[in-house]
Amino acid sequence: MPLNPIREPDVEPLDRAVRFNVSARQLEQLDRAVAELGMSRAWIIRECIAEGFASVVEKVRERRRAGLIPRGEYQNPTAVAPRRGPRSDGSRTDRWVGAPIRRQRD
């Protein structure tokens, strides 16, 4: 009798690749953690995603409910959604702005 497939996230195969860019500062921090902890970059990044993903999504939802939008969306409203992120690892204080108010015509 064959066994039922396991549907547990911790035992799923790592058969997908995601590519992303990081700043020199972020890579330096990651490499320091790799050296200190003796783990691979991929393992540390997967753990960061697992630990922080839900809180990041909730924070974005709260900001959207408060009427804020990412600055990239404000500056380039016709861009495709995944491309509306910041292009640098600069200050995070100005990454969210108030959504423009659309005026009703009489």
Coordinates of N, CA and C in Angstrom, one line a residue:
M1 N 0.9 -1.2 0.0 CA 0.0 0.0 0.0 C 0.9 1.2 0.0
P2 N 0.7 2.1 -1.0 CA 1.6 3.3 -1.0 C 1.2 4.3 0.1
L3 N 2.2 5.1 0.5 CA 1.9 6.1 1.6 C 1.3 7.3 1.0
N4 N 0.5 8.0 1.8 CA -0.1 9.3 1.3 C 1.0 10.3 1.3
P5 N 0.9 11.2 0.3 CA 1.9 12.3 0.2 C 1.9 13.2 1.4
I6 N 3.1 13.6 1.8 CA 3.2 14.5 3.0 C 2.9 16.0 2.5
R7 N 2.1 16.7 3.2 CA 1.8 18.1 2.9 C 2.3 19.0 3.9
E8 N 3.5 18.8 4.3 CA 4.1 19.7 5.4 C 5.1 20.6 4.8
P9 N 5.0 21.9 5.0 CA 5.9 22.9 4.4 C 7.4 22.6 4.7
D10 N 7.7 22.0 5.9 CA 9.1 21.8 6.2 C 9.7 20.7 5.5
V11 N 8.9 19.8 4.9 CA 9.5 18.7 4.1 C 9.3 18.8 2.6
E12 N 8.8 19.9 2.2 CA 8.7 20.1 0.7 C 10.0 20.2 0.1
P13 N 10.2 19.7 -1.1 CA 11.5 19.8 -1.8 C 11.8 21.3 -2.2
L14 N 13.0 21.6 -2.2 CA 13.5 23.0 -2.6 C 13.8 23.0 -4.1
D15 N 12.7 22.9 -4.9 CA 12.8 22.8 -6.3 C 12.5 24.1 -7.1
R16 N 12.4 25.2 -6.4 CA 12.1 26.4 -7.0 C 13.2 27.4 -6.8
A17 N 13.5 28.2 -7.8 CA 14.5 29.3 -7.6 C 13.9 30.6 -7.7
V18 N 14.3 31.5 -6.9 CA 13.9 32.9 -6.9 C 15.2 33.8 -7.0
R19 N 15.2 34.7 -7.9 CA 16.3 35.6 -8.1 C 15.9 37.0 -7.6
F20 N 16.8 37.6 -6.9 CA 16.6 39.0 -6.4 C 17.9 39.7 -6.2
N21 N 17.8 41.0 -6.2 CA 19.0 41.8 -6.1 C 19.1 42.4 -4.6
V22 N 20.3 42.5 -4.1 CA 20.6 43.1 -2.8 C 21.6 44.1 -3.0
S23 N 21.7 45.1 -2.1 CA 22.7 46.1 -2.1 C 24.0 45.5 -1.5
A24 N 25.1 46.3 -1.7 CA 26.4 45.8 -1.2 C 26.3 45.7 0.3
R25 N 25.6 46.7 1.0 CA 25.5 46.6 2.4 C 24.7 45.4 2.9
Q26 N 23.6 45.1 2.2 CA 22.8 43.9 2.6 C 23.7 42.6 2.4
L27 N 24.4 42.5 1.3 CA 25.2 41.4 1.1 C 26.3 41.2 2.1
E28 N 26.9 42.4 2.5 CA 27.9 42.3 3.6 C 27.3 41.8 4.9
Q29 N 26.1 42.3 5.2 CA 25.5 41.8 6.4 C 25.2 40.3 6.4
L30 N 24.7 39.9 5.2 CA 24.4 38.5 5.0 C 25.7 37.6 5.1
D31 N 26.7 38.1 4.5 CA 28.0 37.3 4.6 C 28.5 37.2 6.0
R32 N 28.4 38.3 6.8 CA 28.8 38.3 8.2 C 28.0 37.2 8.9
A33 N 26.7 37.2 8.7 CA 25.8 36.2 9.3 C 26.2 34.8 8.9
V34 N 26.6 34.6 7.6 CA 27.0 33.3 7.1 C 28.3 32.8 7.9
A35 N 29.2 33.8 8.0 CA 30.5 33.4 8.7 C 30.3 33.1 10.2
E36 N 29.4 33.9 10.8 CA 29.2 33.8 12.2 C 28.4 32.5 12.5
L37 N 27.4 32.2 11.8 CA 26.5 31.1 12.1 C 26.9 29.8 11.4
G38 N 27.8 29.9 10.4 CA 28.2 28.7 9.7 C 27.1 28.0 8.9
M39 N 26.2 28.9 8.3 CA 25.1 28.4 7.5 C 25.2 29.0 6.1
S40 N 24.5 28.5 5.1 CA 24.6 29.0 3.8 C 23.7 30.3 3.7
R41 N 24.0 31.1 2.7 CA 23.2 32.3 2.4 C 21.7 31.8 2.2
A42 N 21.5 30.8 1.4 CA 20.2 30.4 1.0 C 19.4 30.0 2.3
W43 N 20.1 29.2 3.2 CA 19.4 28.8 4.4 C 19.0 30.0 5.2
I44 N 19.8 31.0 5.4 CA 19.5 32.1 6.2 C 18.4 32.9 5.6
I45 N 18.4 33.1 4.3 CA 17.4 33.9 3.6 C 16.0 33.1 3.7
R46 N 16.0 31.8 3.5 CA 14.8 31.0 3.7 C 14.2 31.2 5.1
E47 N 15.1 31.2 6.1 CA 14.6 31.4 7.5 C 14.1 32.8 7.7
C48 N 14.7 33.8 7.1 CA 14.2 35.1 7.2 C 12.8 35.3 6.6
I49 N 12.7 34.7 5.5 CA 11.4 34.7 4.8 C 10.3 34.0 5.7
A50 N 10.6 32.8 6.2 CA 9.7 32.1 7.0 C 9.3 32.8 8.3
E51 N 10.3 33.5 8.9 CA 10.0 34.2 10.2 C 9.3 35.5 10.0
G52 N 9.6 36.2 8.9 CA 9.1 37.6 8.8 C 8.1 37.8 7.7
F53 N 7.8 36.8 6.9 CA 6.9 37.0 5.8 C 5.5 37.5 6.2
A54 N 4.9 36.8 7.2 CA 3.5 37.2 7.6 C 3.5 38.6 8.2
S55 N 4.5 39.0 9.0 CA 4.5 40.3 9.6 C 4.7 41.4 8.5
V56 N 5.5 41.1 7.5 CA 5.6 42.1 6.4 C 4.3 42.3 5.6
V57 N 3.7 41.2 5.3 CA 2.4 41.3 4.6 C 1.4 42.0 5.4
E58 N 1.3 41.8 6.7 CA 0.3 42.5 7.5 C 0.6 44.0 7.6
K59 N 1.9 44.3 7.7 CA 2.3 45.7 7.8 C 1.9 46.5 6.5
V60 N 2.1 45.8 5.4 CA 1.7 46.4 4.1 C 0.2 46.6 4.0
R61 N -0.5 45.6 4.5 CA -2.0 45.7 4.5 C -2.4 46.8 5.4
E62 N -1.8 47.0 6.5 CA -2.2 48.1 7.4 C -1.9 49.5 6.8
R63 N -0.8 49.6 6.1 CA -0.5 50.9 5.5 C -1.4 51.2 4.3
R64 N -1.8 50.1 3.6 CA -2.8 50.3 2.5 C -4.1 50.8 3.0
R65 N -4.5 50.1 4.1 CA -5.8 50.5 4.8 C -5.8 51.9 5.3
A66 N -4.6 52.4 5.7 CA -4.4 53.8 6.2 C -4.4 54.8 5.0
G67 N -4.4 54.3 3.8 CA -4.4 55.2 2.6 C -3.0 55.5 2.1
L68 N -2.0 54.8 2.5 CA -0.7 55.0 2.0 C -0.4 54.1 0.8
I69 N 0.5 54.5 -0.1 CA 0.9 53.7 -1.2 C 2.4 53.8 -1.3
P70 N 3.0 52.8 -1.9 CA 4.5 52.9 -2.1 C 4.8 54.1 -3.0
R71 N 5.9 54.7 -2.7 CA 6.4 55.9 -3.4 C 6.5 55.6 -4.9
G72 N 7.0 54.4 -5.3 CA 7.1 54.0 -6.7 C 5.8 53.9 -7.4
E73 N 4.8 53.5 -6.7 CA 3.4 53.5 -7.3 C 2.9 54.9 -7.5
Y74 N 3.2 55.8 -6.6 CA 2.8 57.2 -6.7 C 3.6 57.9 -7.9
Q75 N 4.9 57.6 -8.0 CA 5.7 58.3 -9.0 C 5.4 57.7 -10.4
N76 N 5.1 56.4 -10.5 CA 4.9 55.8 -11.8 C 3.7 54.9 -11.7
P77 N 2.5 55.5 -11.8 CA 1.2 54.7 -11.6 C 0.9 53.7 -12.7
T78 N 1.5 53.9 -13.8 CA 1.2 52.9 -14.9 C 2.1 51.7 -15.0
A79 N 3.1 51.6 -14.1 CA 4.0 50.5 -14.0 C 3.3 49.2 -13.6
V80 N 3.8 48.1 -14.1 CA 3.3 46.8 -13.7 C 3.6 46.6 -12.2
A81 N 2.7 46.1 -11.4 CA 2.8 46.1 -9.9 C 4.1 45.5 -9.4
P82 N 4.7 44.4 -9.8 CA 5.9 43.9 -9.2 C 7.1 44.8 -9.4
R83 N 7.1 45.7 -10.3 CA 8.2 46.6 -10.6 C 8.1 47.9 -9.8
R84 N 7.2 48.1 -8.9 CA 7.0 49.3 -8.2 C 7.8 49.4 -6.9
G85 N 8.7 48.6 -6.7 CA 9.5 48.6 -5.5 C 10.6 49.7 -5.6
P86 N 11.3 50.0 -4.4 CA 12.4 50.9 -4.4 C 13.6 50.3 -5.2
R87 N 14.4 51.2 -5.8 CA 15.5 50.8 -6.5 C 16.8 50.9 -5.8
S88 N 16.8 51.2 -4.5 CA 18.0 51.2 -3.7 C 17.7 50.8 -2.3
D89 N 18.7 50.6 -1.5 CA 18.5 50.2 -0.1 C 18.7 51.5 0.8
G90 N 18.2 52.6 0.3 CA 18.3 53.8 1.1 C 17.3 53.9 2.3
S91 N 17.0 55.1 2.7 CA 16.2 55.3 3.8 C 14.8 54.7 3.6
R92 N 14.3 54.1 4.6 CA 12.9 53.5 4.5 C 11.8 54.4 5.0
T93 N 12.2 55.6 5.4 CA 11.2 56.5 6.0 C 10.3 57.1 4.9
D94 N 10.8 57.2 3.7 CA 10.0 57.9 2.7 C 9.5 56.9 1.6
R95 N 9.4 55.6 1.9 CA 9.0 54.7 0.9 C 7.5 54.6 0.8
W96 N 6.7 55.2 1.8 CA 5.3 55.2 1.7 C 4.8 56.6 1.7
V97 N 3.9 56.9 0.9 CA 3.3 58.3 0.8 C 1.8 58.2 0.8
G98 N 1.2 59.3 1.1 CA -0.3 59.4 1.0 C -0.8 59.3 -0.4
A99 N -1.8 58.5 -0.6 CA -2.4 58.3 -1.9 C -3.0 59.6 -2.4
P100 N -2.9 60.0 -3.7 CA -3.5 61.2 -4.1 C -5.0 61.1 -4.1
I101 N -5.6 62.2 -3.7 CA -7.0 62.3 -3.6 C -7.6 62.6 -5.0
R102 N -8.5 61.8 -5.5 CA -9.1 62.1 -6.8 C -10.3 62.9 -6.6
R103 N -10.4 64.0 -7.3 CA -11.5 65.0 -7.1 C -12.7 64.6 -8.0
Q104 N -13.8 64.7 -7.4 CA -15.1 64.4 -8.1 C -15.4 65.6 -9.0
R105 N -15.8 65.4 -10.2 CA -16.2 66.5 -11.1 C -17.7 66.7 -10.9
D106 N -18.0 68.0 -10.9 CA -19.5 68.4 -10.7 C -20.3 68.2 -11.9

